[in-house]
CSV table of C-alpha atoms and ligand atoms in Angstrom, one decimal:
chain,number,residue,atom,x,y,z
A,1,UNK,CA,-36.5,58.4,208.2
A,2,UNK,CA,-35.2,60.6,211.2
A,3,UNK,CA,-31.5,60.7,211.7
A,4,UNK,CA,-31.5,58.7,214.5
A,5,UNK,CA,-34.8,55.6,213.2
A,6,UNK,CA,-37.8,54.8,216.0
A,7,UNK,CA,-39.3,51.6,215.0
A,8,UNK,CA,-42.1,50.0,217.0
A,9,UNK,CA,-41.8,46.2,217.1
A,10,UNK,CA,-45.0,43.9,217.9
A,11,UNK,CA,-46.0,40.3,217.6
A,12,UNK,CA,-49.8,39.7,216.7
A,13,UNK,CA,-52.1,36.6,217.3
A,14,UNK,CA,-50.8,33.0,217.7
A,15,UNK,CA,-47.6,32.5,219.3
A,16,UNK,CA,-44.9,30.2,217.3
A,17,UNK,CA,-41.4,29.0,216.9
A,18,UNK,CA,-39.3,31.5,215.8
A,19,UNK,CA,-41.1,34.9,216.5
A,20,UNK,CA,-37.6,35.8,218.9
A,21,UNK,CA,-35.3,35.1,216.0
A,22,UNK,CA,-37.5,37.6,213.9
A,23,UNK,CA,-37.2,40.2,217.2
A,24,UNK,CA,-33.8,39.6,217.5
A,25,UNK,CA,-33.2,39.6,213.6
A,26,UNK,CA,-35.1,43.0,212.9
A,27,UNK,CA,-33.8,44.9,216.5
A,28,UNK,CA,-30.3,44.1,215.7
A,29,UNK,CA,-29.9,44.9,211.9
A,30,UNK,CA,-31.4,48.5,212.8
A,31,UNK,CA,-29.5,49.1,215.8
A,32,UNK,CA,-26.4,47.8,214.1
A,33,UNK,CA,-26.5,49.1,210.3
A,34,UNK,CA,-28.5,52.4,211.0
A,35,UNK,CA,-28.2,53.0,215.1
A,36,UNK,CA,-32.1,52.9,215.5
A,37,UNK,CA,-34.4,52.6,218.9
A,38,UNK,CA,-36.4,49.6,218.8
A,39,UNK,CA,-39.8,50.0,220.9
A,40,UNK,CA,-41.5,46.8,221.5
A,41,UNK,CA,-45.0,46.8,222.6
A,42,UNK,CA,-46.4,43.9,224.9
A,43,UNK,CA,-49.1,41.1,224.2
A,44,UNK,CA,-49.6,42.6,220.1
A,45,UNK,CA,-51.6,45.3,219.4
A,46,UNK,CA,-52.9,45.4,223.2
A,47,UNK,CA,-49.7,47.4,223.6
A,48,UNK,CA,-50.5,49.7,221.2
A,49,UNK,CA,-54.1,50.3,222.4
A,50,UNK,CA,-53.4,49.9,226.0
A,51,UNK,CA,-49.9,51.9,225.4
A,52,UNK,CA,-47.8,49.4,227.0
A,53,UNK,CA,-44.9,49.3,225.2
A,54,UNK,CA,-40.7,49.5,226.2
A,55,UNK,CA,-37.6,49.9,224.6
A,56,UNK,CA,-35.8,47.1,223.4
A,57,UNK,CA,-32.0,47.8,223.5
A,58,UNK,CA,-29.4,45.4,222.1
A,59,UNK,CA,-28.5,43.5,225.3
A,60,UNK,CA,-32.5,42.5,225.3
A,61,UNK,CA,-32.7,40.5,221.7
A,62,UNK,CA,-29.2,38.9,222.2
A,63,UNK,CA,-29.4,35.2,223.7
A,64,UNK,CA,-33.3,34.6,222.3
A,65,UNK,CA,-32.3,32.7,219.1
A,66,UNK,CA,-33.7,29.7,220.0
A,67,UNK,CA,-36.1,30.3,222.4
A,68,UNK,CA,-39.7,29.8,221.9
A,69,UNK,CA,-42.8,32.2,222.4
A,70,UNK,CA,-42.6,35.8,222.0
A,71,UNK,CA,-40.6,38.0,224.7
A,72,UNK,CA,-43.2,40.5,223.7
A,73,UNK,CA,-46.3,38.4,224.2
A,74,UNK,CA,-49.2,38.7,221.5
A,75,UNK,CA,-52.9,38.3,222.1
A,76,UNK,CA,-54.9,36.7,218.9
A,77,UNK,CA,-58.0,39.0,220.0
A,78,UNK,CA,-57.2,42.3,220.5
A,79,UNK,CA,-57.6,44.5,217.1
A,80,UNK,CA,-57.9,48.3,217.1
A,81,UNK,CA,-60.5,48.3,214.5
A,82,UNK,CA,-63.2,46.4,216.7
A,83,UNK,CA,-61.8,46.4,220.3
A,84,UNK,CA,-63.0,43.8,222.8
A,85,UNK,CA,-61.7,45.9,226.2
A,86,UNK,CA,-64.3,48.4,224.8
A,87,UNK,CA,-67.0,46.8,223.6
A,88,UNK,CA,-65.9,46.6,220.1
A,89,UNK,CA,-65.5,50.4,219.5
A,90,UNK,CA,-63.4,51.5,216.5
A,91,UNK,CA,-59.7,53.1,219.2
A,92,UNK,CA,-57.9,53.3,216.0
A,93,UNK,CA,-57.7,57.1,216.0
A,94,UNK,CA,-55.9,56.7,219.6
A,95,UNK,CA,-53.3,54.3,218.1
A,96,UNK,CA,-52.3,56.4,215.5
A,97,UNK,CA,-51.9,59.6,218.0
A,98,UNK,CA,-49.4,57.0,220.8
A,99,UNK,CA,-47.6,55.9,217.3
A,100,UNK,CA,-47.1,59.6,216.9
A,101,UNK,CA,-46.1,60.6,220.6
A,102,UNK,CA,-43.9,57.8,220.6
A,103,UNK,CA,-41.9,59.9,217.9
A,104,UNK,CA,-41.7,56.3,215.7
A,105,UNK,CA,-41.2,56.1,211.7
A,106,UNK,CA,-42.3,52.7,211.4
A,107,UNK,CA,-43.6,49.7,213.1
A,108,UNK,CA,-43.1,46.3,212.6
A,109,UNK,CA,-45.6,43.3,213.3
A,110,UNK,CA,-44.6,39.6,213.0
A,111,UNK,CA,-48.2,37.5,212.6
A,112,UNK,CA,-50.2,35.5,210.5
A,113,UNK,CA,-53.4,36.7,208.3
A,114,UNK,CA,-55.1,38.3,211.1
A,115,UNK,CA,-52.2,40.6,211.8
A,116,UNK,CA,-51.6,41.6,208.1
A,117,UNK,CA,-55.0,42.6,207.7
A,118,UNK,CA,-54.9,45.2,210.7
A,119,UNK,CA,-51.4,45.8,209.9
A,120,UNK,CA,-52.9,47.2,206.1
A,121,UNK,CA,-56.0,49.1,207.8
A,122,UNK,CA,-53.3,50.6,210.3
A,123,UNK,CA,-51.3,51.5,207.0
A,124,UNK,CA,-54.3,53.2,205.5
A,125,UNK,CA,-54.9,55.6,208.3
A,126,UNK,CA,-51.5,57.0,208.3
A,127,UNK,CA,-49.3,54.5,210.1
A,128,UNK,CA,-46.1,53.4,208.3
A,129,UNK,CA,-46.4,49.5,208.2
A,130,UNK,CA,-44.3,46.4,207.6
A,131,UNK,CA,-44.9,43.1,207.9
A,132,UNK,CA,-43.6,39.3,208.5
A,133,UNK,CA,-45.2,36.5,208.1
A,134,UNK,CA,-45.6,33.9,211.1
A,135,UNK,CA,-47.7,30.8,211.3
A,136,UNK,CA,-47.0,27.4,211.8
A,137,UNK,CA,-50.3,26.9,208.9
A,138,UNK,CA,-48.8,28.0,206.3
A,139,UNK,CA,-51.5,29.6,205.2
A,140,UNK,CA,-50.2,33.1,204.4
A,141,UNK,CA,-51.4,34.6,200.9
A,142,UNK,CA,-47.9,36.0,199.1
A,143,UNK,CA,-45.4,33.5,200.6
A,144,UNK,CA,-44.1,30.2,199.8
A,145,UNK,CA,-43.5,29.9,203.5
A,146,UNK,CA,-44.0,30.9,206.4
A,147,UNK,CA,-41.2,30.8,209.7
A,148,UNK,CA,-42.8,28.1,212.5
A,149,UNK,CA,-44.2,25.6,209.8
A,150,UNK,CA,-41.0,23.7,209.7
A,151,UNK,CA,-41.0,23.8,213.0
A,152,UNK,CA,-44.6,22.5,213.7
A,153,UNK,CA,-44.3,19.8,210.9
A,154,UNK,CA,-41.1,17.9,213.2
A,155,UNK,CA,-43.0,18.0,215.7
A,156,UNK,CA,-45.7,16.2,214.7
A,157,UNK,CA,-43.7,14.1,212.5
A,158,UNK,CA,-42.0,13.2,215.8
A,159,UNK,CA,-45.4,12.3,217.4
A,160,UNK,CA,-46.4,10.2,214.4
A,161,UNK,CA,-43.1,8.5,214.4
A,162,UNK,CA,-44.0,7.3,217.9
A,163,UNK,CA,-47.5,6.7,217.6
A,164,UNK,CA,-46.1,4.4,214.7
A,165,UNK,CA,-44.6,2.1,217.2
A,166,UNK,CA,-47.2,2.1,219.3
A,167,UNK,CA,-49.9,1.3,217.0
A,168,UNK,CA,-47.9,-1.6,216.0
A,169,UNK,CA,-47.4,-3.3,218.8
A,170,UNK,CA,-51.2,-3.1,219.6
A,171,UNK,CA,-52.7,-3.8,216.1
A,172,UNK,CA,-54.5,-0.2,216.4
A,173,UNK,CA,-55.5,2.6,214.2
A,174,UNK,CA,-54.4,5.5,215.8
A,175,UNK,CA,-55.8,8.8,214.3
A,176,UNK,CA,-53.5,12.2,214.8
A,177,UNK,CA,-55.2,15.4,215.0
A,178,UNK,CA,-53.2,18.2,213.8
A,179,UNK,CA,-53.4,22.1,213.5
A,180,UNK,CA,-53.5,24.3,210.1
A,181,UNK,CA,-57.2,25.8,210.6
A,182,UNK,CA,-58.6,25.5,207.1
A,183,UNK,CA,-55.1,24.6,205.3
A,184,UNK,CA,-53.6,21.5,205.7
A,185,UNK,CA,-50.5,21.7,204.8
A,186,UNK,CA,-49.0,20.5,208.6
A,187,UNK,CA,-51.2,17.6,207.9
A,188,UNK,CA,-50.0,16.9,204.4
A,189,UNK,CA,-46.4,17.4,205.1
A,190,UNK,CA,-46.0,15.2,209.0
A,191,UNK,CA,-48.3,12.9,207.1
A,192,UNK,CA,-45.9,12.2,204.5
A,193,UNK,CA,-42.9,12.7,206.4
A,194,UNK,CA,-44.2,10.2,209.0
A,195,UNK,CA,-45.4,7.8,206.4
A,196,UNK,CA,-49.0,8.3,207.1
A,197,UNK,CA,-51.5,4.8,205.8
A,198,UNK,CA,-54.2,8.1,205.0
A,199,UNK,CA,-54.0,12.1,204.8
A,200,UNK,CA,-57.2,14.1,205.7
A,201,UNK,CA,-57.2,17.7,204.5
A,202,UNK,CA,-59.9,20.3,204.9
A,203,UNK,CA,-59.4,20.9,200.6
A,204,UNK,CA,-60.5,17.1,199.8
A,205,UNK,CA,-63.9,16.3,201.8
A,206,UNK,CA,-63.2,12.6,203.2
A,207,UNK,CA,-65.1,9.4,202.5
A,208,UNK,CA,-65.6,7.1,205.8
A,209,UNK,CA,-66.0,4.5,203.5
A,210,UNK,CA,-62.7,4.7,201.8
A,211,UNK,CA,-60.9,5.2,204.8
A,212,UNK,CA,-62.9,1.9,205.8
A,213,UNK,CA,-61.5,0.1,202.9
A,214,UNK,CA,-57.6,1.2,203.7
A,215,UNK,CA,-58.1,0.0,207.2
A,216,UNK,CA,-59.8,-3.4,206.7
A,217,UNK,CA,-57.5,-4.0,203.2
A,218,UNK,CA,-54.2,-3.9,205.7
A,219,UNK,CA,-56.2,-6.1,208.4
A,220,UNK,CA,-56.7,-8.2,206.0
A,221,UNK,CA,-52.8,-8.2,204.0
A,222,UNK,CA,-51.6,-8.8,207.4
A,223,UNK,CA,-50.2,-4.8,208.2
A,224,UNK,CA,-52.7,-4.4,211.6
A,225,UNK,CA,-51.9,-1.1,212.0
A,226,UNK,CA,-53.7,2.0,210.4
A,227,UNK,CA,-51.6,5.9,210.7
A,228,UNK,CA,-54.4,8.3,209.8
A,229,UNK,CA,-53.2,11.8,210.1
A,230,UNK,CA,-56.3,14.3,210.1
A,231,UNK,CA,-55.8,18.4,209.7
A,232,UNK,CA,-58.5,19.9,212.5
A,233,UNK,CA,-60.1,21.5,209.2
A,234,UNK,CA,-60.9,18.3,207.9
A,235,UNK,CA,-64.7,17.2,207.4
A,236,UNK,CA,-66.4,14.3,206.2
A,237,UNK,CA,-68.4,14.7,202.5
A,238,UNK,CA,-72.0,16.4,203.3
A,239,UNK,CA,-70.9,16.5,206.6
A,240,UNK,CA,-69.0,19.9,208.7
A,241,UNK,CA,-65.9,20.6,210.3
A,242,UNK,CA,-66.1,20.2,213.7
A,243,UNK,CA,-65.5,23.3,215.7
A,244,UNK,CA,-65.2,25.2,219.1
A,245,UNK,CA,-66.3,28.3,221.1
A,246,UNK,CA,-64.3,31.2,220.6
A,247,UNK,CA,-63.1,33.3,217.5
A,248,UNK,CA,-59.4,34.8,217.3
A,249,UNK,CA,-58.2,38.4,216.4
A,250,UNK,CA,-59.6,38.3,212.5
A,251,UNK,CA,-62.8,36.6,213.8
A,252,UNK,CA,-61.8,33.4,212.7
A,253,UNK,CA,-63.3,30.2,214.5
A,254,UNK,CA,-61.7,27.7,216.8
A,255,UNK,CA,-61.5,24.1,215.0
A,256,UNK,CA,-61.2,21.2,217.0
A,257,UNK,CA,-62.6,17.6,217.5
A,258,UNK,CA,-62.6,15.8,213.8
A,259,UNK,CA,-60.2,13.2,215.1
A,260,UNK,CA,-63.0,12.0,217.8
A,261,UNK,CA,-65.4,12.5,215.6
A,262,UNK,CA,-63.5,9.9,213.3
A,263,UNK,CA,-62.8,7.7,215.4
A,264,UNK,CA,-66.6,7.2,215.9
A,265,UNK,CA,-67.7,7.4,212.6
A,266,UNK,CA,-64.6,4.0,212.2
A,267,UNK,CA,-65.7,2.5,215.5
A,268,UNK,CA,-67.9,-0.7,214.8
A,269,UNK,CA,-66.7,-0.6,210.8
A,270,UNK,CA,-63.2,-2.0,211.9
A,271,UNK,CA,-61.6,-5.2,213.6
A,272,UNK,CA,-59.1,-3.1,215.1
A,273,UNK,CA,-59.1,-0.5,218.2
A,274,UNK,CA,-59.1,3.0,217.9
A,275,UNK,CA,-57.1,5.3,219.7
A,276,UNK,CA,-57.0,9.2,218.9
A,277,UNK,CA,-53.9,11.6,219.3
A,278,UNK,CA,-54.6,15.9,219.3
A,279,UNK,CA,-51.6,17.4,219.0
A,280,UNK,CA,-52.9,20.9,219.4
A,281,UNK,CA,-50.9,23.9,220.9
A,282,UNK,CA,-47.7,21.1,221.4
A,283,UNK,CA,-47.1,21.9,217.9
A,284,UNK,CA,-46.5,25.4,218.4
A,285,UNK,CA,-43.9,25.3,221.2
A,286,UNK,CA,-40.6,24.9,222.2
A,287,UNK,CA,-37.5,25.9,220.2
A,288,UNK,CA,-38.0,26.4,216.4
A,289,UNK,CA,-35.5,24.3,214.1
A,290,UNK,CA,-32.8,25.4,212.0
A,291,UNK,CA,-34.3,25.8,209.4
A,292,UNK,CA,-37.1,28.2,211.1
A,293,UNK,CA,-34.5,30.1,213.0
A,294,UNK,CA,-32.6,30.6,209.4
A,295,UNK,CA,-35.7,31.7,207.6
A,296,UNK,CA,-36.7,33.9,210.3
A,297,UNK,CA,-33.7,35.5,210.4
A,298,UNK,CA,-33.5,35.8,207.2
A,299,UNK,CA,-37.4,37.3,206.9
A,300,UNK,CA,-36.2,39.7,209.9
A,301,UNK,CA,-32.9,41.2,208.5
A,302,UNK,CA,-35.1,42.1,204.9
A,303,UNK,CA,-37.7,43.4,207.0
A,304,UNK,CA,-35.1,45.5,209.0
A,305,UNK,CA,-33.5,46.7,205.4
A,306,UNK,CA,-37.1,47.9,203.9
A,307,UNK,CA,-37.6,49.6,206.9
A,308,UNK,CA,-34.3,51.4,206.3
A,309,UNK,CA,-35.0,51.9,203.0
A,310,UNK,CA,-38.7,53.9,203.7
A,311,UNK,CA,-41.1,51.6,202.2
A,312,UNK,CA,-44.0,50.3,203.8
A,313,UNK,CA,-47.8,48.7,203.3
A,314,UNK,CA,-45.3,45.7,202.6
A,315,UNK,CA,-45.1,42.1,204.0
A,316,UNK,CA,-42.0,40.2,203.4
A,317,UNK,CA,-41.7,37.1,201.2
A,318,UNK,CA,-40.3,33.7,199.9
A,319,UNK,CA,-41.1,33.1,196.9
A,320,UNK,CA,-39.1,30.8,194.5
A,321,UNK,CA,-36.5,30.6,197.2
A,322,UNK,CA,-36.1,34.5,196.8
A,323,UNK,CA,-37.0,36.9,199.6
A,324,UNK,CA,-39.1,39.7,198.1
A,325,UNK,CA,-42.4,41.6,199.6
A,326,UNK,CA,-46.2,41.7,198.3
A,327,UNK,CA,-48.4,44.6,199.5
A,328,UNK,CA,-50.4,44.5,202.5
A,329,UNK,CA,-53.3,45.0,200.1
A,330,UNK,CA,-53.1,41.7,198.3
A,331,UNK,CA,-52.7,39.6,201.3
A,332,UNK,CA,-55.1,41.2,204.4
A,333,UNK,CA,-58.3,39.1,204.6
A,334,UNK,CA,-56.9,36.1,202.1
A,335,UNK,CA,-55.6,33.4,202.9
A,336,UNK,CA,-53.9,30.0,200.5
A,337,UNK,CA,-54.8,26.9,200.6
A,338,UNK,CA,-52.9,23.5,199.6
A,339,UNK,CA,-53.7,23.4,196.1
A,340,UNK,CA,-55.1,20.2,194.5
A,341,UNK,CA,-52.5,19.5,192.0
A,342,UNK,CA,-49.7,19.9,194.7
A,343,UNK,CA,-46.8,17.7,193.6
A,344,UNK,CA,-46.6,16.8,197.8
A,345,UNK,CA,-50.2,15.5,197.0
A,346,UNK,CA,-48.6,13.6,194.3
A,347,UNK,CA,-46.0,11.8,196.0
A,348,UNK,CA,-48.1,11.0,199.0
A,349,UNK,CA,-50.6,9.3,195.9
A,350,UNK,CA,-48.2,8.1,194.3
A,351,UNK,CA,-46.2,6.0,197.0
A,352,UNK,CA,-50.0,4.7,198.0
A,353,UNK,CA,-51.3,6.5,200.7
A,354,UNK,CA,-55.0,7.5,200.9
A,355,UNK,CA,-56.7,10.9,201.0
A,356,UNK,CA,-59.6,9.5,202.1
A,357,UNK,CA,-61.2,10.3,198.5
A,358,UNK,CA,-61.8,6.9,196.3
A,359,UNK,CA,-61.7,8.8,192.9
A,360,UNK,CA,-59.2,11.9,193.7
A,361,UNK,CA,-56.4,12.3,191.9
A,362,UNK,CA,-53.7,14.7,190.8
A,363,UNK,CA,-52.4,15.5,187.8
A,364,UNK,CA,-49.6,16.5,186.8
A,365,UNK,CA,-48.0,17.5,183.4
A,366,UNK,CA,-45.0,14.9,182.0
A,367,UNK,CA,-43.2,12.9,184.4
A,368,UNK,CA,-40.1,14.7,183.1
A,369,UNK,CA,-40.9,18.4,183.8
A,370,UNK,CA,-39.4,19.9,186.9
A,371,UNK,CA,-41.9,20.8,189.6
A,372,UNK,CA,-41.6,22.2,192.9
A,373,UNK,CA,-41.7,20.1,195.9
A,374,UNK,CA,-44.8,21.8,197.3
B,401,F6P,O1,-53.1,29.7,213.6
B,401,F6P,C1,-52.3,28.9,214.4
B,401,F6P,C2,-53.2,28.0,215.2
B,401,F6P,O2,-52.3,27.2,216.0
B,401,F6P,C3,-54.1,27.1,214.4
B,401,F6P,O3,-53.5,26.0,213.8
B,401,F6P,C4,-55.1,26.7,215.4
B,401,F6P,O4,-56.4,26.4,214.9
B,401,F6P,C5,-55.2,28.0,216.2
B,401,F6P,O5,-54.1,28.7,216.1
B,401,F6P,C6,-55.4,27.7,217.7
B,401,F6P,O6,-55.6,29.0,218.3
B,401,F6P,P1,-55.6,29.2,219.9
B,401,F6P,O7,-54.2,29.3,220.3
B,401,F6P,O8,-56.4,30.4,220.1
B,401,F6P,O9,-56.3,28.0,220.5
């Protein structure tokens, strides 16, 4: 590290609660503990190739704690390996020379899966790298968490909660669409939290006709009111997920439209009306709770300190309640999955609420063995 640290900051695909805590977090632990310039580059890694970046002094991350978005802006298309602006051409080579003019020792990028796995090419061709994890999915390989989950889970707990009171003064099902991509874990955790009737997850391929028989078995006990909570990722068995145009920055598809399509595959099966809620990008607004602001300054301080401490081709961690890192290696193009014996999936079974599977199950070793809650 020079005497005097140059560390480029960026914020890559998605946007999501908490990614100005992390600015805020990893700017001021470098200017403060080892008098370093931050330099921030606009919408992601556009501002690398387009060389748009500016510095970020102190006055410039105090006051965004709890503001949503990114001050930076991020784009979830625009990737140095396979650039869009120019047909797709490899400007790689051109990043690593700006990185170099711009005099910097390391650079920073907050993002999800996509991010880390340009983050580890950029690392390869002679860029210094560090990463933090962001998604409201929680999908990210290597961590227990990720910052913007909590977040996007009391949010649509919150929507559930009202969609709750709603259904029940009309006798309806009502059918909540939520985000997560191919991982549901927003799904499984507002579903639980919100006391969901049945859970659909893109791991467990539903069963119309077992979501059938949870609807018509509380028509018939006298509870006329069905919660379904369904992750976009979600697909019927022998059936496919139900998707958009468009791909984001790791050439990932858009999902969207399983909660329609449920509602139509119910309509006709059921006394009751149907009425479907998409939650979409509401999910990843607004100001991120305490417990994403903590954990995202938390992620950003560590980040700031392995910076300090010269390593790189890292991405920070939770694990076990610890912060720790894994290598960029191990987590670019992977991505994790609720698991099928998660004890979450347990308790939602356990206390009776449906995954729209008749013969799933999980199991679990002794009743008496600790486990973790997800
Ligand atoms: O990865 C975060 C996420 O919000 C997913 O849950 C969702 O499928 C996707 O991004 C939506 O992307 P976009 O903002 O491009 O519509």
């Amino acid at each position: 590290m020079s005497s005097v640290p140059r560390v480029g900051l960026l914020t890559g695909g998605g946007d999501c609660p908490g990614l100005n805590a992390v600015i805020r977090a990893v700017s001021k632990s470098l200017i403060l503990q080892h008098n370093a310039q931050i330099v921030g580059f606009e919408d992601g890694f556009e501002g690398l190739i387009k060389q748009k970046s500016r510095r970020l002094e102190y006055k410039d991350v105090s006051g965004i704690l709890t503001l949503g978005g990114t001050i930076l802006g991020t784009s979830n298309t625009a990737n140095p390996f396979r650039y869009y602006g120019r047909g797709g051409a490899d400007v790689s080579r051109s990043v690593l020379q700006y990185y170099h003019e711009l005099g910097l020792d390391a650079l920073v990028a907050i993002g999800g899966d996509g991010t880390m796995s340009i983050l580890h090419q950029l690392q390869e061709i002679g860029l210094r790298c560090i990463g933090v994890p962001k998604t409201i999915d929680n999908d990210l390989m290597g961590t227990d968490r990720t910052f913007g989950f909590d977040t996007a889970v009391a949010i649509a707990t919150e929507a559930i909660d009202r969609l709750h009171t709603t259904a029940q003064s009309h006798s309806r099902v009502m059918i909540i669409e939520t985000m997560g991509r191919h991982a549901g874990w927003i799904a499984l955790y507002a579903g639980v939290a919100g006391g969901a009737d049945v859970i659909l997850l893109p791991e467990i391929e539903y069963e119309i006709d077992e979501i059938v028989r949870v609807c018509r078995k509380r028509e018939i006990g006298g509870q006329h009111f069905t919660i379904i909570t369904v992750a976009e990722g979600a697909r019927p068995a022998g059936g496919d997920t139900a998707m958009r145009e468009g791909t984001d920055i790791g050439g990932n598809k858009r999902y969207g439209g399983i909660g329609h399509q449920l509602e139509d595959q119910l309509r006709g099966r059921i006394r009751s009306q149907l009425r479907t809620s998409i939650l979409g990008h509401i999910q990843r607004g607004g100001t991120p709770t305490a417990f994403d602001r903590n954990l995202a300054t938390a992620f950003g301080s560590y980040a700031a300190a392995m910076v300090a401490s010269g390593q790189s081709g890292r991405m920070v961690t939770l694990h076990n309640n610890q912060l720790g890192s894994i290598a960029l290696a191990d987590v670019a193009n992977k991505t994790r999955t609720v698991p099928l014996d998660s004890p979450m999936l347990a308790a939602a079974l356990s206390v009776g609420t449906s995954v729209g599977a008749k013969d799933f199950d999980v199991r679990l070793p002794g009743d008496t063995n600790t486990r973790p809650i997800s």
